[in-house]
Amino acid sequence: MAGSGGKIVVLMLNDEYGTSKGGISTIHRGMACLLISKGAKVYSTVLEATKGDMDDAEADGVELIFPTTSKGDPRQPELRWLTFDHRSRYPDLPSDVDFILGHVHITSRAARHIKEQRFPNAKVVQVTHVIPEDVARFKSEEKELSIEEEKAAILDDLDHADVIVAVGPRMYDYYKNETGEEERLQEFLPEPSEIFKNTQVKYRKTNMKVVLSIGRVKGVERLKGYDLSSKSMGKVFKIRPNTKWRVRGITRDDFSESKEIIQANAGKFNFVPFTPLKYATQEELSKDMQQAHVVLMPSRAEPFGLVGLEAIAAGVPVLVSDKSGLAWFLDQDPDFDRPIVEIGDDDDEEEAVQTLAKRIIKVLNRGEKEFEAARRLKERLLGSKYWEESHSKFLEIFGL
């Protein structure tokens, strides 16, 4: 089976093409590049794209497909257009699609609908990024009460997939149990981009120290552990007052609420200063990491944790929550588990704060020794080429 010019044609469904929002979109782009490297023709839907996104797609060899809009229509593009209005909003999809790739639970329902209504002979590949039982309870009671419905919708989409791709060992383990599948289920391990692999981090011996957090605050502060970070940084500032805490991933629209969230969690420390930074490209994140003395990823639940992987690949000291999928991956090899920090359960919050604060202070105090350890970890991780087997299996799905 092959479409355009004898090439396998893959239609990838996502809301954006780029890496500035991290996570799903970064993995989406990585998969696209992997497919193209083996000769596939790849299309990717987007709701909108910046010039940088379009330049990235052109450089990668990916053809972007935008929704049609009407002049004067004030409505902004949304994911429901892909799911329910794809015939009118995306009328110009390629005619010879062999595979449709969706992301759970962002575009997994759209992948089903587009196959059923337009490409009945195409195979559907669903990529899993979320464990609803872990994530929802840290967002809101409404989300927590809807776990059963969300999980049922995800499993329904996966039941109609030809192949299920789980990002990381934690996700693989979860969906192996929930679907009872082994034949249709594969694990995918992300490879850090060349930008981070080529980043040259050098310890900067200064009195000022920089602690870097990456990811939005609003609505996910407990999920991403920003409440723990806020309290921990209050303790850090007491010991090392000449420390800067930079938070990358805050927009102008959510700055006020993000600031309120962080200060509300400062508790007895009254005020915890931080530097808000907008979403960034991988090139900008690389520069952030070169200026940082430690990167934090203290999530209470993290299906994988790409930010932590990128920091390790860059060679900067990083502290990774033991509740993350990245910790599951690192813990499989005694050479890799150095960054893991125990966050503990909800009833041990103060203990988690103390543990995290002590680890941050220790990293800052040890200085160059921590950077040397981070360099060795980078070399071992990248030298292992841990991603190769999973990437080969991923390509086999598409006959490549």
Tab-separated table of C-alpha atoms in Angstrom, residues 58-297:
chain	number	residue	atom	x	y	z
A	58	GLU	CA	9.324	23.382	5.270
A	59	ALA	CA	12.789	22.485	6.560
A	60	ASP	CA	11.494	19.109	7.758
A	61	GLY	CA	9.695	18.372	4.496
A	62	VAL	CA	6.226	18.345	6.087
A	63	GLU	CA	3.265	19.844	4.231
A	64	LEU	CA	0.969	21.748	6.595
A	65	ILE	CA	-2.798	21.744	6.085
A	66	PHE	CA	-4.697	24.752	7.438
A	67	PRO	CA	-8.450	25.057	8.046
A	68	THR	CA	-10.530	27.177	5.715
A	69	THR	CA	-11.910	30.356	7.252
A	70	SER	CA	-14.351	32.975	6.047
A	71	LYS	CA	-13.445	36.641	5.851
A	72	GLY	CA	-15.041	38.529	8.703
A	73	ASP	CA	-15.742	35.383	10.765
A	74	PRO	CA	-14.496	36.250	14.292
A	75	ARG	CA	-14.365	32.611	15.457
A	76	GLN	CA	-10.949	31.178	16.181
A	77	PRO	CA	-10.011	27.735	14.824
A	78	GLU	CA	-10.553	24.944	17.356
A	79	LEU	CA	-10.010	21.210	17.626
A	80	ARG	CA	-13.713	20.476	17.120
A	81	TRP	CA	-13.243	21.640	13.530
A	82	LEU	CA	-10.951	18.664	12.973
A	83	THR	CA	-13.257	16.239	14.744
A	84	PHE	CA	-16.712	17.264	13.562
A	85	ASP	CA	-16.282	19.751	10.699
A	86	HIS	CA	-13.300	18.346	8.825
A	87	ARG	CA	-15.191	18.035	5.527
A	88	SER	CA	-15.873	21.784	5.399
A	89	ARG	CA	-12.893	23.069	7.374
A	90	TYR	CA	-10.272	20.708	5.901
A	91	PRO	CA	-11.662	19.936	2.440
A	92	ASP	CA	-8.258	19.598	0.783
A	93	LEU	CA	-6.808	16.614	2.597
A	94	PRO	CA	-4.611	14.442	0.346
A	95	SER	CA	-6.591	11.886	-1.619
A	96	ASP	CA	-4.252	8.933	-1.156
A	97	VAL	CA	-3.743	8.587	2.605
A	98	ASP	CA	-2.296	5.274	3.822
A	99	PHE	CA	-2.048	6.068	7.540
A	100	ILE	CA	-3.729	8.536	9.879
A	101	LEU	CA	-1.936	9.383	13.111
A	102	GLY	CA	-3.801	10.892	16.056
A	103	HIS	CA	-2.826	11.915	19.566
A	104	VAL	CA	-4.832	10.776	22.597
A	105	HIS	CA	-6.864	12.581	23.627
A	106	ILE	CA	-6.237	15.660	21.469
A	107	THR	CA	-6.963	14.340	17.974
A	108	SER	CA	-7.740	10.660	18.557
A	109	ARG	CA	-11.476	11.102	17.905
A	110	ALA	CA	-10.695	13.189	14.813
A	111	ALA	CA	-8.502	10.360	13.493
A	112	ARG	CA	-11.409	7.926	13.854
A	113	HIS	CA	-13.913	10.212	12.160
A	114	ILE	CA	-11.645	11.131	9.261
A	115	LYS	CA	-10.877	7.463	8.583
A	116	GLU	CA	-14.521	6.387	8.772
A	117	GLN	CA	-15.866	9.251	6.687
A	118	ARG	CA	-13.097	9.829	4.147
A	119	PHE	CA	-10.365	7.171	4.147
A	120	PRO	CA	-11.914	3.795	5.024
A	121	ASN	CA	-8.851	1.892	3.800
A	122	ALA	CA	-6.329	3.896	5.814
A	123	LYS	CA	-4.850	2.492	9.011
A	124	VAL	CA	-5.135	4.482	12.230
A	125	VAL	CA	-2.205	4.915	14.597
A	126	GLN	CA	-3.069	6.426	17.989
A	127	VAL	CA	-0.298	7.868	20.174
A	128	THR	CA	-1.053	7.933	23.913
A	129	HIS	CA	0.180	10.842	26.038
A	130	VAL	CA	-2.107	10.861	29.066
A	131	ILE	CA	-3.163	8.721	32.021
A	132	PRO	CA	-6.464	10.334	33.068
A	133	GLU	CA	-6.486	8.792	36.552
A	134	ASP	CA	-3.147	10.430	37.341
A	135	VAL	CA	-3.728	13.831	35.789
A	136	ALA	CA	-7.364	14.764	36.455
A	137	ARG	CA	-7.261	14.767	40.257
A	138	PHE	CA	-4.615	17.472	40.248
A	139	LYS	CA	-6.621	19.802	38.004
A	140	SER	CA	-10.131	20.218	39.435
A	141	GLU	CA	-12.977	18.302	41.068
A	142	GLU	CA	-14.916	18.549	37.815
A	143	LYS	CA	-12.056	16.872	35.982
A	144	GLU	CA	-11.741	14.273	38.729
A	145	LEU	CA	-15.435	13.414	38.546
A	146	SER	CA	-15.172	12.993	34.765
A	147	ILE	CA	-12.291	10.472	34.888
A	148	GLU	CA	-14.594	7.554	34.077
A	149	GLU	CA	-16.051	9.274	31.006
A	150	GLU	CA	-12.664	10.500	29.761
A	151	LYS	CA	-11.099	7.084	30.197
A	152	ALA	CA	-14.021	5.393	28.419
A	153	ALA	CA	-13.718	7.805	25.477
A	154	ILE	CA	-9.975	7.163	25.198
A	155	LEU	CA	-10.386	3.382	25.302
A	156	ASP	CA	-13.154	3.610	22.712
A	157	ASP	CA	-10.822	5.482	20.364
A	158	LEU	CA	-8.041	2.971	21.011
A	159	ASP	CA	-10.412	0.082	20.360
A	160	HIS	CA	-10.792	1.391	16.791
A	161	ALA	CA	-7.048	1.860	16.232
A	162	ASP	CA	-4.894	-0.443	14.164
A	163	VAL	CA	-1.840	0.348	16.295
A	164	ILE	CA	-1.438	2.014	19.704
A	165	VAL	CA	1.853	3.787	20.413
A	166	ALA	CA	2.593	4.543	24.078
A	167	VAL	CA	5.135	7.254	24.856
A	168	GLY	CA	7.470	5.839	27.498
A	169	PRO	CA	7.395	2.806	29.801
A	170	ARG	CA	4.842	4.189	32.250
A	171	MET	CA	2.302	4.839	29.497
A	172	TYR	CA	3.009	1.445	27.948
A	173	ASP	CA	2.456	-0.305	31.271
A	174	TYR	CA	-0.834	1.533	31.889
A	175	TYR	CA	-2.382	0.895	28.473
A	176	LYS	CA	-1.195	-2.685	28.370
A	177	ASN	CA	-3.377	-3.246	31.426
A	178	GLU	CA	-6.329	-1.119	30.299
A	179	THR	CA	-6.574	-2.500	26.763
A	180	GLY	CA	-5.342	-6.021	27.449
A	181	GLU	CA	-3.307	-5.589	24.268
A	182	GLU	CA	0.207	-6.568	23.414
A	183	GLU	CA	0.009	-7.209	19.696
A	184	ARG	CA	-1.351	-3.752	18.804
A	185	LEU	CA	0.578	-1.871	21.516
A	186	GLN	CA	4.104	-0.487	21.092
A	187	GLU	CA	6.359	1.667	23.263
A	188	PHE	CA	7.969	4.791	21.816
A	189	LEU	CA	10.938	6.488	23.479
A	190	PRO	CA	11.560	10.089	22.390
A	191	GLU	CA	15.017	11.017	21.190
A	192	PRO	CA	16.248	14.455	22.319
A	193	SER	CA	16.526	16.883	19.426
A	194	GLU	CA	19.908	17.747	17.947
A	195	ILE	CA	19.550	21.205	19.474
A	196	PHE	CA	19.803	19.817	23.009
A	197	LYS	CA	22.279	17.092	22.132
A	198	ASN	CA	24.561	19.743	20.646
A	199	THR	CA	24.102	22.203	23.513
A	200	GLN	CA	27.401	22.873	25.231
A	201	VAL	CA	26.723	23.623	28.883
A	202	LYS	CA	29.567	25.056	30.937
A	203	TYR	CA	29.420	25.776	34.653
A	204	ARG	CA	29.335	29.510	35.290
A	205	LYS	CA	31.051	30.257	38.581
A	206	THR	CA	28.974	33.180	39.842
A	207	ASN	CA	27.454	34.148	43.167
A	208	MET	CA	24.102	34.473	41.436
A	209	LYS	CA	22.449	31.112	40.734
A	210	VAL	CA	19.615	30.375	38.318
A	211	VAL	CA	16.847	27.821	38.917
A	212	LEU	CA	14.762	27.128	35.794
A	213	SER	CA	11.207	25.777	35.572
A	214	ILE	CA	9.567	25.106	32.204
A	215	GLY	CA	5.822	24.788	31.635
A	216	ARG	CA	2.641	26.739	32.253
A	217	VAL	CA	1.360	27.423	35.757
A	218	LYS	CA	-2.309	28.339	35.403
A	219	GLY	CA	-4.648	25.387	35.851
A	220	VAL	CA	-1.890	22.815	36.350
A	221	GLU	CA	-0.017	24.179	39.353
A	222	ARG	CA	-0.523	21.061	41.490
A	223	LEU	CA	-0.070	18.686	38.570
A	224	LYS	CA	3.252	20.289	37.591
A	225	GLY	CA	4.286	20.779	41.216
A	226	TYR	CA	4.488	24.567	41.119
A	227	ASP	CA	3.080	24.714	44.652
A	228	LEU	CA	5.980	22.515	45.787
A	229	SER	CA	8.452	24.594	43.781
A	230	SER	CA	7.129	27.845	45.278
A	231	LYS	CA	7.483	26.618	48.856
A	232	SER	CA	10.861	25.045	48.110
A	233	MET	CA	12.189	28.187	46.471
A	234	GLY	CA	11.120	30.171	49.564
A	235	LYS	CA	13.502	27.979	51.557
A	236	VAL	CA	16.205	28.268	48.900
A	237	PHE	CA	16.035	32.074	48.986
A	238	LYS	CA	16.553	32.002	52.762
A	239	ILE	CA	19.827	30.128	52.307
A	240	ARG	CA	20.905	31.566	48.958
A	241	PRO	CA	19.215	34.974	48.545
A	242	ASN	CA	21.144	35.743	45.355
A	243	THR	CA	19.168	33.149	43.381
A	244	LYS	CA	16.913	33.789	40.388
A	245	TRP	CA	13.912	31.566	39.707
A	246	ARG	CA	12.902	31.696	36.050
A	247	VAL	CA	9.578	30.234	34.929
A	248	ARG	CA	9.378	29.648	31.170
A	249	GLY	CA	5.864	29.208	29.740
A	250	ILE	CA	3.771	32.156	30.948
A	251	THR	CA	1.713	34.269	28.560
A	252	ARG	CA	0.619	37.855	29.015
A	253	ASP	CA	-2.982	36.666	29.395
A	254	ASP	CA	-2.274	34.263	32.254
A	255	PHE	CA	0.537	36.164	34.006
A	256	SER	CA	-1.620	37.724	36.745
A	257	GLU	CA	-3.243	34.419	37.673
A	258	SER	CA	0.078	32.569	37.483
A	259	LYS	CA	1.665	35.120	39.790
A	260	GLU	CA	-1.231	34.820	42.242
A	261	ILE	CA	-0.916	31.027	42.240
A	262	ILE	CA	2.808	31.111	42.960
A	263	GLN	CA	2.488	33.720	45.706
A	264	ALA	CA	-0.493	31.922	47.276
A	265	ASN	CA	1.699	28.840	47.563
A	266	ALA	CA	4.608	30.768	49.041
A	267	GLY	CA	2.936	30.319	52.441
A	268	LYS	CA	5.020	31.591	55.348
A	269	PHE	CA	7.678	32.804	52.948
A	270	ASN	CA	5.263	35.627	52.080
A	271	PHE	CA	6.768	36.484	48.708
A	272	VAL	CA	8.689	34.323	46.261
A	273	PRO	CA	10.133	36.345	43.376
A	274	PHE	CA	10.250	34.737	39.951
A	275	THR	CA	10.982	35.894	36.427
A	276	PRO	CA	8.103	35.139	34.017
A	277	LEU	CA	9.208	34.062	30.543
A	278	LYS	CA	7.023	33.373	27.509
A	279	TYR	CA	6.798	30.083	25.643
A	280	ALA	CA	9.997	29.479	23.725
A	281	THR	CA	11.536	27.620	20.828
A	282	GLN	CA	14.016	24.838	21.470
A	283	GLU	CA	16.811	27.227	20.525
A	284	GLU	CA	15.652	29.651	23.231
A	285	LEU	CA	15.286	26.840	25.772
A	286	SER	CA	18.823	25.760	24.987
A	287	LYS	CA	20.040	29.254	25.897
A	288	ASP	CA	17.958	29.142	29.097
A	289	MET	CA	19.627	25.879	30.054
A	290	GLN	CA	23.091	27.255	29.373
A	291	GLN	CA	22.376	30.020	31.916
A	292	ALA	CA	20.740	27.741	34.501
A	293	HIS	CA	22.385	25.997	37.430
A	294	VAL	CA	19.523	23.505	37.820
A	295	VAL	CA	16.263	22.654	36.005
A	296	LEU	CA	13.208	21.584	38.029
A	297	MET	CA	10.542	19.046	37.027
